[in-house]
Coordinates of N, CA and C in Angstrom, one line a residue:
X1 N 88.6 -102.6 -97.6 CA 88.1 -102.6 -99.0 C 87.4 -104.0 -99.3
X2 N 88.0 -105.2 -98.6 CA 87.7 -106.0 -99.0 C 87.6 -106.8 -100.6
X3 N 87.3 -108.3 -101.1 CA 87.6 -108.5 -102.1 C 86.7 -108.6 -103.1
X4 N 87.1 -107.7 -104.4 CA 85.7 -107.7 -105.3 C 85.7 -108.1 -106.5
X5 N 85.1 -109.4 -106.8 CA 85.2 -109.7 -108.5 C 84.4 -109.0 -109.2
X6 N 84.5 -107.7 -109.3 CA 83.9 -107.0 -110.4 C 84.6 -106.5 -111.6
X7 N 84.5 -105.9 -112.8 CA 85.4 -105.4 -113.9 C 84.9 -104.5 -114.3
X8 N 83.9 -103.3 -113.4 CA 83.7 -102.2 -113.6 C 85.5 -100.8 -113.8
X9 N 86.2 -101.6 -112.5 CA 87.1 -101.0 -112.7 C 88.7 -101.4 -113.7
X10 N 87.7 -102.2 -113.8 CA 89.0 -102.2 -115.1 C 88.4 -101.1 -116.9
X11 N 89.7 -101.5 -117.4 CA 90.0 -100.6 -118.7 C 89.3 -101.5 -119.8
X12 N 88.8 -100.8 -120.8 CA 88.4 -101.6 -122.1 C 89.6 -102.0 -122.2
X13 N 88.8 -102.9 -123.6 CA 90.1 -104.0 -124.2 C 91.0 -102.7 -125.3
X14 N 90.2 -101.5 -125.5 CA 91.0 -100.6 -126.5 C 91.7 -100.1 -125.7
X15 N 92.1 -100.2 -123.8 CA 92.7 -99.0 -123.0 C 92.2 -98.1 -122.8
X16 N 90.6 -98.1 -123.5 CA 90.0 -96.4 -122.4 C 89.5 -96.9 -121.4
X17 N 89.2 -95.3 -120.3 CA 89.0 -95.6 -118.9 C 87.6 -96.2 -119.0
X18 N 86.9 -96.9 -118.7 CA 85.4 -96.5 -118.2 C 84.8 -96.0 -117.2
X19 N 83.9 -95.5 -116.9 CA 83.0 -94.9 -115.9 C 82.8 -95.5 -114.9
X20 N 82.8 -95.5 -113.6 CA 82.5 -96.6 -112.5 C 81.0 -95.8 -112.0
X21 N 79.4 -96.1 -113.2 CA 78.7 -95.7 -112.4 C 77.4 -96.1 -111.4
X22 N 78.3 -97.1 -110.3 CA 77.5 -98.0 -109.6 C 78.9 -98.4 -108.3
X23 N 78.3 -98.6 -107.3 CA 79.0 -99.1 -105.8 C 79.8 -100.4 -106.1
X24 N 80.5 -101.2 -104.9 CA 80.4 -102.5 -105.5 C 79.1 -103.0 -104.7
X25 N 78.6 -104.3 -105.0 CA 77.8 -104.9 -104.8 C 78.1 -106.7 -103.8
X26 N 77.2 -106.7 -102.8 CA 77.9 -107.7 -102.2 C 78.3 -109.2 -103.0
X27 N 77.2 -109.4 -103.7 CA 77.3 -110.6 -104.3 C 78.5 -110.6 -105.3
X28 N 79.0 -109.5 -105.8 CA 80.5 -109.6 -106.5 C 81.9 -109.9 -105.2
X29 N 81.5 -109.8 -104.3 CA 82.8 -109.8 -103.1 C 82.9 -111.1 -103.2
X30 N 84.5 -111.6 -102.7 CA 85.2 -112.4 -102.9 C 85.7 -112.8 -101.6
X31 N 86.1 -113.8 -100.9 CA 86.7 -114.2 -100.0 C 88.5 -114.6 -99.9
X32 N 89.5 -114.4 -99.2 CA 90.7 -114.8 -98.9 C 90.2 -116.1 -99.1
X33 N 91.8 -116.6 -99.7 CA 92.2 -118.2 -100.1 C 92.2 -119.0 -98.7
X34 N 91.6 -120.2 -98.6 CA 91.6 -121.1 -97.6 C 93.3 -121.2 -96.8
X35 N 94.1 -121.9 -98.1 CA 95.6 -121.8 -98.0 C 95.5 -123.4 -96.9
X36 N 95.0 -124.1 -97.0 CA 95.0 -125.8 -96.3 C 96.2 -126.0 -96.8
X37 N 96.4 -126.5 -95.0 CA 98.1 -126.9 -94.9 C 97.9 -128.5 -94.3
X38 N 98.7 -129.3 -94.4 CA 98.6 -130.5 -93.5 C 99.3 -130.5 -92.3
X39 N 97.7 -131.1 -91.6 CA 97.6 -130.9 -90.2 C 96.7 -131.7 -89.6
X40 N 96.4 -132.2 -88.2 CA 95.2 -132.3 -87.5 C 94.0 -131.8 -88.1
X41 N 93.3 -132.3 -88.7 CA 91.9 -132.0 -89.2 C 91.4 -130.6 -88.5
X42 N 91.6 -129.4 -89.0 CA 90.6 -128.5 -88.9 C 90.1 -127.8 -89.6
X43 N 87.9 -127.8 -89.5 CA 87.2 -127.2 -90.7 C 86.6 -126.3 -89.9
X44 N 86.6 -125.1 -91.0 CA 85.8 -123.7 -90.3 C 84.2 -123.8 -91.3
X45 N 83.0 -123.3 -90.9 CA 82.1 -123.2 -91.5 C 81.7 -122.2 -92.2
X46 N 81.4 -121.5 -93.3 CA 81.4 -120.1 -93.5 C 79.9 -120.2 -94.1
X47 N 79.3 -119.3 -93.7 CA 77.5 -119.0 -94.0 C 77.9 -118.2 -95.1
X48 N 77.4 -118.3 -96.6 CA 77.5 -118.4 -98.0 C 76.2 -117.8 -98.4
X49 N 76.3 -117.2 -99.2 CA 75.0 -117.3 -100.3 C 73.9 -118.0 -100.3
X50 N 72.3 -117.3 -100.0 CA 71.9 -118.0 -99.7 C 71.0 -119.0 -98.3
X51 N 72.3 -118.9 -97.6 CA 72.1 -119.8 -96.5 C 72.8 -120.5 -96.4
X52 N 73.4 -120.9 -97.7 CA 74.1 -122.2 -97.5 C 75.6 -122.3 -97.1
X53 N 75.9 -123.4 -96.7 CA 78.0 -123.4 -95.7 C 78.5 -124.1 -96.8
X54 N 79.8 -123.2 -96.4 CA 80.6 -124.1 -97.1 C 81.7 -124.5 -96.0
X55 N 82.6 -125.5 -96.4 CA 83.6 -126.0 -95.3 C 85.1 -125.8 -95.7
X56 N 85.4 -124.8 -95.1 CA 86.8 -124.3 -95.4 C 87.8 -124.6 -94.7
X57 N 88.4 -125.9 -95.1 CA 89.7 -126.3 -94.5 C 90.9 -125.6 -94.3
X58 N 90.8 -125.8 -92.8 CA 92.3 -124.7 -92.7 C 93.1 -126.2 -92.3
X59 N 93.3 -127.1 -91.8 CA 94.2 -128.2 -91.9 C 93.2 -129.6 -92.3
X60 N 94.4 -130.5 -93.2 CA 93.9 -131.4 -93.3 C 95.3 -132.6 -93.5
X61 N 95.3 -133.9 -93.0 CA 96.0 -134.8 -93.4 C 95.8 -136.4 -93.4
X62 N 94.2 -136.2 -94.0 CA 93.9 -137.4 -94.6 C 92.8 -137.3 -95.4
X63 N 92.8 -138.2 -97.2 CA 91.8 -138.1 -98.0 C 91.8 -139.4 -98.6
X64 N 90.2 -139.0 -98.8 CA 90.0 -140.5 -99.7 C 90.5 -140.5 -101.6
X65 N 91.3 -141.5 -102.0 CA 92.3 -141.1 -103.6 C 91.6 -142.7 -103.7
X66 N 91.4 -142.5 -104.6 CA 90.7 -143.6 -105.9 C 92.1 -144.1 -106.7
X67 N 91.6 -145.8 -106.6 CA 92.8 -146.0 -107.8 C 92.4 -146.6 -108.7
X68 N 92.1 -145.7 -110.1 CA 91.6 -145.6 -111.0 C 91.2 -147.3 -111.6
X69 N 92.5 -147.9 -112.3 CA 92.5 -149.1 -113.1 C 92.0 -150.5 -112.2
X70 N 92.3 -150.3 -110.5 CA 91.9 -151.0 -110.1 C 89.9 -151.0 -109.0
X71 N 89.7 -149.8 -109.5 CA 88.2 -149.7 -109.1 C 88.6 -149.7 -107.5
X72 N 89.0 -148.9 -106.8 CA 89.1 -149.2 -105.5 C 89.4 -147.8 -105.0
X73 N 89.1 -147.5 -103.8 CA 89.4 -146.4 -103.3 C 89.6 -146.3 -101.8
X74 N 90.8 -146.1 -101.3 CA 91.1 -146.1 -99.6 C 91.4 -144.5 -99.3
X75 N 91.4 -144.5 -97.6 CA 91.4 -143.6 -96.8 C 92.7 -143.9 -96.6
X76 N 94.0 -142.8 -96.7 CA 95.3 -142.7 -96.7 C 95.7 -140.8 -96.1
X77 N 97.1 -141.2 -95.4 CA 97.4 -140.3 -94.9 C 98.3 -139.5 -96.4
X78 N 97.8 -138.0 -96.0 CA 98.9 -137.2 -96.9 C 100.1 -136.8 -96.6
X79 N 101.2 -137.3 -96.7 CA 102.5 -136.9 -96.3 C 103.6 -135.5 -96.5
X80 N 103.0 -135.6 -97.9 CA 103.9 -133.9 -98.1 C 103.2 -133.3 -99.8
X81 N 103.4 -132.4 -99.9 CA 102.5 -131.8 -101.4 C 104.3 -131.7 -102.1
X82 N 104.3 -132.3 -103.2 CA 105.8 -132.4 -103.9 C 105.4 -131.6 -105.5
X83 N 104.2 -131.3 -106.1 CA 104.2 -130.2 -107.3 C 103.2 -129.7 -107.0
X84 N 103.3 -128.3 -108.0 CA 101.8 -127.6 -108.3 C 102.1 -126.7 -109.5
X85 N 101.4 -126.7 -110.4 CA 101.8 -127.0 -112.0 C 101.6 -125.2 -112.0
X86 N 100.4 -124.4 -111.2 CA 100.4 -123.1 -110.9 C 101.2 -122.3 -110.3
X87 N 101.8 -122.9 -109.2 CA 102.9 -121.8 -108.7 C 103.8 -123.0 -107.8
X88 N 104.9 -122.1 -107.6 CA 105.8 -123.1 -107.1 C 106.0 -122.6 -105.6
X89 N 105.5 -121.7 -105.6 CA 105.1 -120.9 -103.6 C 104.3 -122.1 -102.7
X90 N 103.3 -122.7 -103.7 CA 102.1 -123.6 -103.1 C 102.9 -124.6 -102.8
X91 N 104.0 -125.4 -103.2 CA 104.7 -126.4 -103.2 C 105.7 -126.1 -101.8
X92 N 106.1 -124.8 -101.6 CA 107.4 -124.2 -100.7 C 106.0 -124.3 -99.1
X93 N 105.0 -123.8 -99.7 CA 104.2 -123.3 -98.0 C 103.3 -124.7 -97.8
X94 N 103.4 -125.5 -98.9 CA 103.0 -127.2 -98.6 C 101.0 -127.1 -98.6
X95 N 100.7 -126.1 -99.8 CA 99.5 -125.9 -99.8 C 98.4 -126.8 -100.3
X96 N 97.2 -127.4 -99.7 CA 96.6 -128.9 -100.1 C 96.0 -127.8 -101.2
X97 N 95.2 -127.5 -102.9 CA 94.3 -126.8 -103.2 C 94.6 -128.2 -104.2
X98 N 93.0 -127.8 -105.3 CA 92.8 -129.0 -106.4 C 94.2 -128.8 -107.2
X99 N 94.3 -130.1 -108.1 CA 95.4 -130.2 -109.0 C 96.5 -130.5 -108.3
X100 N 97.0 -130.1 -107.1 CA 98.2 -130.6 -106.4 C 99.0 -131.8 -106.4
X101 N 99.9 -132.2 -106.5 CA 100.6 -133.5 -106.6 C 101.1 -133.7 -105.2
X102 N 100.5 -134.8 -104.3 CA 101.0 -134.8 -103.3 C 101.5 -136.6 -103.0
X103 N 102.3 -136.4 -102.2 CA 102.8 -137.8 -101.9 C 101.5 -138.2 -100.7
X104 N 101.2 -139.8 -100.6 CA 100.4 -140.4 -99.8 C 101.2 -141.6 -99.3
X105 N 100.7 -142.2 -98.4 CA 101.0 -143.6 -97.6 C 100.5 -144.5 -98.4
X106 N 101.0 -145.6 -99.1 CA 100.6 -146.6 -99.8 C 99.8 -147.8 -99.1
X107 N 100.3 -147.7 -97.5 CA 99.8 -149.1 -96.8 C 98.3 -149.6 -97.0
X108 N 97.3 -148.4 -97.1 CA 95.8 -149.1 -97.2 C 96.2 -150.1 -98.9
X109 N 96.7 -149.3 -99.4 CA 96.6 -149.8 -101.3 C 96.9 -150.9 -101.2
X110 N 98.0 -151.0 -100.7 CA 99.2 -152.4 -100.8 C 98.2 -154.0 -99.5
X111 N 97.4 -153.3 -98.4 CA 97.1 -154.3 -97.6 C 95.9 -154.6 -98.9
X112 N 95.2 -154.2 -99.2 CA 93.9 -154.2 -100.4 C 94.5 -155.3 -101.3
X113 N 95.4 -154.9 -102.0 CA 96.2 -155.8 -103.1 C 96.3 -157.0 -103.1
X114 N 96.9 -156.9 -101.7 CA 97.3 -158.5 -101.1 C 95.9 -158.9 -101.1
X115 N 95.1 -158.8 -100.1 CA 94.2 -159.6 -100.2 C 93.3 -159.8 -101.0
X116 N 93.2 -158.9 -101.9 CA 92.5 -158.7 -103.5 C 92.8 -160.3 -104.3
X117 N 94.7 -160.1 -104.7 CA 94.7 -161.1 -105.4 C 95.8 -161.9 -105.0
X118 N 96.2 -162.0 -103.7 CA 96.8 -162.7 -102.8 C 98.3 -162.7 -103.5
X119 N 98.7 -161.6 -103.7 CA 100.6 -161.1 -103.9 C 100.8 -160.2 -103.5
X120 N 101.8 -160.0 -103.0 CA 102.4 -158.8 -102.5 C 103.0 -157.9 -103.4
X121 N 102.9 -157.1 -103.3 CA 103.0 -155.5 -103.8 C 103.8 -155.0 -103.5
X122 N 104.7 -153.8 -104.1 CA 105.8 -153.1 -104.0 C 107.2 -153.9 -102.9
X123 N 107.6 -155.2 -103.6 CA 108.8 -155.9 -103.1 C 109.9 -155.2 -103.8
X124 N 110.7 -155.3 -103.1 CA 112.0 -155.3 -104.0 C 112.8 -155.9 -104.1
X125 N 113.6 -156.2 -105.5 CA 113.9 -157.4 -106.6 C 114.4 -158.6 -105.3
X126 N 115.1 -157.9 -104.6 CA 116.0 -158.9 -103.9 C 115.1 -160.4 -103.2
X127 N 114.0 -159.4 -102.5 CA 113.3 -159.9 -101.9 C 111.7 -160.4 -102.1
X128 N 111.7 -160.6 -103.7 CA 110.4 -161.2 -104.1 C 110.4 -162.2 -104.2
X129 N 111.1 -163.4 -104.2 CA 111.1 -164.8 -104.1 C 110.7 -165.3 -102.7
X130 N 110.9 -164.4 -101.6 CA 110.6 -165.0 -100.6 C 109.3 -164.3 -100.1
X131 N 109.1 -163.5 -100.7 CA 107.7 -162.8 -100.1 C 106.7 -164.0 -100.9
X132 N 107.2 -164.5 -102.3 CA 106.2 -165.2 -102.8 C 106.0 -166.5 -102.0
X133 N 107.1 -166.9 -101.7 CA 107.0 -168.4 -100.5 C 106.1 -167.6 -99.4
X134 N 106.5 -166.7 -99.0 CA 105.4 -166.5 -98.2 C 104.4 -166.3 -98.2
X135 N 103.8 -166.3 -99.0 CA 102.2 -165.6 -99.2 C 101.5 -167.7 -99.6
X136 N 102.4 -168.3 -100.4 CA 102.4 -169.5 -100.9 C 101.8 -170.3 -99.6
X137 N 102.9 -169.5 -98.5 CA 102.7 -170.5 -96.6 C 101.1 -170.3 -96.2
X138 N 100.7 -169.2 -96.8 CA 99.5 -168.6 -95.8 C 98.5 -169.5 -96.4
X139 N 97.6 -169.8 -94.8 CA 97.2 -170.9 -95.2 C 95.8 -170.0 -95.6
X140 N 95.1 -170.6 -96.6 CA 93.7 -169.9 -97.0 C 92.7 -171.1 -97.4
X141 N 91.6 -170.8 -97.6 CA 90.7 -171.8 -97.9 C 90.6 -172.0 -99.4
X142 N 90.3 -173.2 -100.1 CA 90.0 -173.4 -101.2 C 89.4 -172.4 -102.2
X143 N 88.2 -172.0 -101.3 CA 87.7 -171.1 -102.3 C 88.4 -169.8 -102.8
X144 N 89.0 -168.9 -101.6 CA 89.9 -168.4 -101.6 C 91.0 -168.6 -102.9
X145 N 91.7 -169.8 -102.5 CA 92.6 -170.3 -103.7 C 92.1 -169.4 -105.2
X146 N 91.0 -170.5 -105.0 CA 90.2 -170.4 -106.8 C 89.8 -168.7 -107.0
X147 N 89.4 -168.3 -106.5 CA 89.4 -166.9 -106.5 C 90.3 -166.1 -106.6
X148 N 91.3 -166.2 -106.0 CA 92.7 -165.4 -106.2 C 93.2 -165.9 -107.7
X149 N 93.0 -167.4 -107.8 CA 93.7 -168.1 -109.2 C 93.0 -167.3 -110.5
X150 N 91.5 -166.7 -110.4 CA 90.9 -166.3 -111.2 C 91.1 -164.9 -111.6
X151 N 91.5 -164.5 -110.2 CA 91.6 -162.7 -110.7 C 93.2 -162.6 -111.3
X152 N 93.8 -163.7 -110.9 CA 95.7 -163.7 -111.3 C 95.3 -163.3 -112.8
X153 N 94.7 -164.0 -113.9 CA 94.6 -164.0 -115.0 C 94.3 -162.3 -115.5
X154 N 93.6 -161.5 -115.0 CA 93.9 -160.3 -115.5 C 94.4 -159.4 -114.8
X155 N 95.3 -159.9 -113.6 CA 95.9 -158.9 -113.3 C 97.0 -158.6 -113.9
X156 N 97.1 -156.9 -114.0 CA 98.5 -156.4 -114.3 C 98.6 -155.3 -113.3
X157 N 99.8 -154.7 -113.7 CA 100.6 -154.0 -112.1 C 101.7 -153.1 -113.1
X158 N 101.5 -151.6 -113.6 CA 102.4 -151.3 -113.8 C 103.9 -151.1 -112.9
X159 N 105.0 -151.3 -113.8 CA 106.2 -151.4 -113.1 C 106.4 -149.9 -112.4
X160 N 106.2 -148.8 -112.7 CA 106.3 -147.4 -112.2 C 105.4 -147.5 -111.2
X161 N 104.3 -148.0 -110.6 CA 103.3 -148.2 -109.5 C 103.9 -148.6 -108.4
X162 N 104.5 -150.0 -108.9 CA 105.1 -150.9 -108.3 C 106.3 -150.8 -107.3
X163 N 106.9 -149.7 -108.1 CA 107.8 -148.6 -107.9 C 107.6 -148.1 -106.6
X164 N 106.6 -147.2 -106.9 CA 106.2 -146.3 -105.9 C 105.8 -147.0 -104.8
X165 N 105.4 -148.1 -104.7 CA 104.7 -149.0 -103.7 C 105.9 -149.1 -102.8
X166 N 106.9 -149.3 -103.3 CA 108.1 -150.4 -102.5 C 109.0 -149.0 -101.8
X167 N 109.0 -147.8 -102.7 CA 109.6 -146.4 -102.1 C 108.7 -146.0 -101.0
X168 N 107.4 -146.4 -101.1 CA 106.7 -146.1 -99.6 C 106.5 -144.7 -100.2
X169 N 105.9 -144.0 -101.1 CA 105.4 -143.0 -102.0 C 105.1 -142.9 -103.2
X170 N 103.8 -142.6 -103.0 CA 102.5 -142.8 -103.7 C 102.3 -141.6 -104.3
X171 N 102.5 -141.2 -105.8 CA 102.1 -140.0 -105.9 C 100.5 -140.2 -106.4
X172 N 100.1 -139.1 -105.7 CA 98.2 -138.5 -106.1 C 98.0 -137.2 -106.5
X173 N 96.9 -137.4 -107.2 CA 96.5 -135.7 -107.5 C 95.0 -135.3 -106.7
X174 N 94.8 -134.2 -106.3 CA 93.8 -133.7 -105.7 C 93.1 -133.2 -106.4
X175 N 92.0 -134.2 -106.4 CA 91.2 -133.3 -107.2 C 89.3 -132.9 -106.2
X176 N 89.5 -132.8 -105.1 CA 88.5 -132.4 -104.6 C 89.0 -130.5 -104.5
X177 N 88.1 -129.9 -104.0 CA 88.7 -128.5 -103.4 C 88.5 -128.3 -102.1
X178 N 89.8 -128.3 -101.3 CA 89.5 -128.4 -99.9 C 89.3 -127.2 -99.2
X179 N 89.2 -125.9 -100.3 CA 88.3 -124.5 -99.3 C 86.9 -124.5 -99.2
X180 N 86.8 -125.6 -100.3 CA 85.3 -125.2 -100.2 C 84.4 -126.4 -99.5
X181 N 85.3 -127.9 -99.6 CA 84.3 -129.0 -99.6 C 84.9 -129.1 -97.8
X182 N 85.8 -128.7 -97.5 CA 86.7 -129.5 -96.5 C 87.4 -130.9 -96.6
X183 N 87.2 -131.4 -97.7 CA 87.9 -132.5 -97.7 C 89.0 -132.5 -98.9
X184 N 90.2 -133.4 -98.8 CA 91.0 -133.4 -100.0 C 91.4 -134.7 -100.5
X185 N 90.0 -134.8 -101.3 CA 90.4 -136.3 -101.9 C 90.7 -136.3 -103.5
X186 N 91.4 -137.4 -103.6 CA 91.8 -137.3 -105.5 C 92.4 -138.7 -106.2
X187 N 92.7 -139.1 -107.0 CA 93.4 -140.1 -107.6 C 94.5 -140.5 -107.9
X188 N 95.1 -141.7 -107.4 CA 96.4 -142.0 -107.9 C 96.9 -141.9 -109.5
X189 N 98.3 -141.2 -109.4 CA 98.7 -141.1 -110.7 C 98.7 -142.2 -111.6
X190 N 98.8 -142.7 -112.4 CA 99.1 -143.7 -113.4 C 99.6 -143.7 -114.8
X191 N 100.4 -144.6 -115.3 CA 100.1 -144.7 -116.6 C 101.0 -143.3 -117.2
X192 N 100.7 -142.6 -118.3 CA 101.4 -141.4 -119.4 C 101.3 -140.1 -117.9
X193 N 100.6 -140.5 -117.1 CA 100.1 -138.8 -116.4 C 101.1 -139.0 -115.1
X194 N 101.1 -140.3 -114.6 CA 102.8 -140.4 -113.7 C 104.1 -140.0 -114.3
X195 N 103.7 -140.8 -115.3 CA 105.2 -140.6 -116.0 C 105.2 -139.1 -115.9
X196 N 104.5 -137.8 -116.5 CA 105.0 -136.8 -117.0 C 105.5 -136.0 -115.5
X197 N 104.4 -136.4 -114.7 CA 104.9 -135.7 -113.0 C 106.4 -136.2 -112.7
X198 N 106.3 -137.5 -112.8 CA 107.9 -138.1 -112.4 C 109.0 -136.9 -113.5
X199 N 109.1 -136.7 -114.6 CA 109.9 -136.0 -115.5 C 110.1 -134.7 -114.5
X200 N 108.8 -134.6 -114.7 CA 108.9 -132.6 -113.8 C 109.3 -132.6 -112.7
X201 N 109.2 -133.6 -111.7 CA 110.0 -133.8 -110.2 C 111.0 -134.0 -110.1
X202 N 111.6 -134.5 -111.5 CA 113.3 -134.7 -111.8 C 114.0 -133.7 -112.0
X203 N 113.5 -133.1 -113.2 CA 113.3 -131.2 -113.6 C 113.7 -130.4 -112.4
X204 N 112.8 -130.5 -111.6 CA 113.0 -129.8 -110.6 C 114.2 -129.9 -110.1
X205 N 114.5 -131.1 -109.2 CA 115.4 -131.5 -108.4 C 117.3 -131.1 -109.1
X206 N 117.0 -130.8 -110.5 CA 118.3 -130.6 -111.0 C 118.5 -129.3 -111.0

């Protein structure tokens, strides 16, 4: 039968039947869900409408995630999909699709950081006095100095980021679509929209 977005066969909005008087039509057919799992990069090609391909990810486990407040964006591995605000099946079969909340590898963010504004990133309490001597040891050039001294002044670092840095989990949201583009890239949480995922992954867990 295959899949048809048509609404010939459905019912009015008052419940009467309507007439079905026409076939379906190919341009209403529909395709099976990609369903990208993380894996070894594998993209299938599908000839589309047209002429044109699209790239339907059947595995994927690495995307490019933007971090918003700091204008930057790295190539990081995906570790595991931890929500999906649509079904909670996608979360159990570990499904990459847009909107997803997936945990990532922080290391590209955190080596960026450092060298951005010459501090280390995601320490923990015990051990930030000595990460700071250490970064203090590294020897750099003048200019360097004054350049780091200059971006110090507006940098900030939320404490919930900071968080996540030092847990070695990064939550992101997906916002590319990886059945259709092949790729699954998206942005780091931040800010009121971390917080509310953190609540719901608490939620959960109880």
């Amino acid at each position: 039968m295959g899949i048809s977005r048509d609404s010939r066969h459905k019912r009015r909005a008052t419940g009467g039947k309507k007439a079905n008087l026409k076939k379906k039509r190919l341009y209403e057919s529909g395709r099976p869900p990609a369903m990208t799992k993380i894996g070894a990069t594998r993209v299938h090609t599908v000839r589309v409408r047209g002429g044109n391909e699209k790239f339907r990810a059947m595995r994927l486990d690495t995307g490019n995630f933007s971090w918003g407040t700091e204008v930057t964006t790295r190539k990081t591995r995906i570790l595991d999909v931890v929500y999906n605000a649509s079904n909670n099946e996608l979360v159990r079969t570990k499904a990459l699709v847009k909107n997803a909340i997936v945990q990532v590898d922080p290391t590209p963010f955190k080596a960026w950081y450092e060298q951005h504004y010459g501090v280390k990133v995601g320490v923990k309490k015990a051990q930030k006095k000595a990460a700071a001597e250490e970064m203090a040891e590294k020897k750099v050039s003048n200019h360097v100095q004054r350049t780091h001294a200059e971006r110090q002044k507006t940098r900030t670092l939320d404490p919930a980021l900071d968080e996540a840095f030092a847990s070695g989990r990064l939550l992101c949201c997906v916002s590319s679509r990886p059945g259709q583009s092949g790729r699954c890239d998206g942005y780091v949480l931040e800010g009121k929209e971390l917080e509310f995922y953190t609540r719901q992954l608490k939620k959960r867990k109880q």
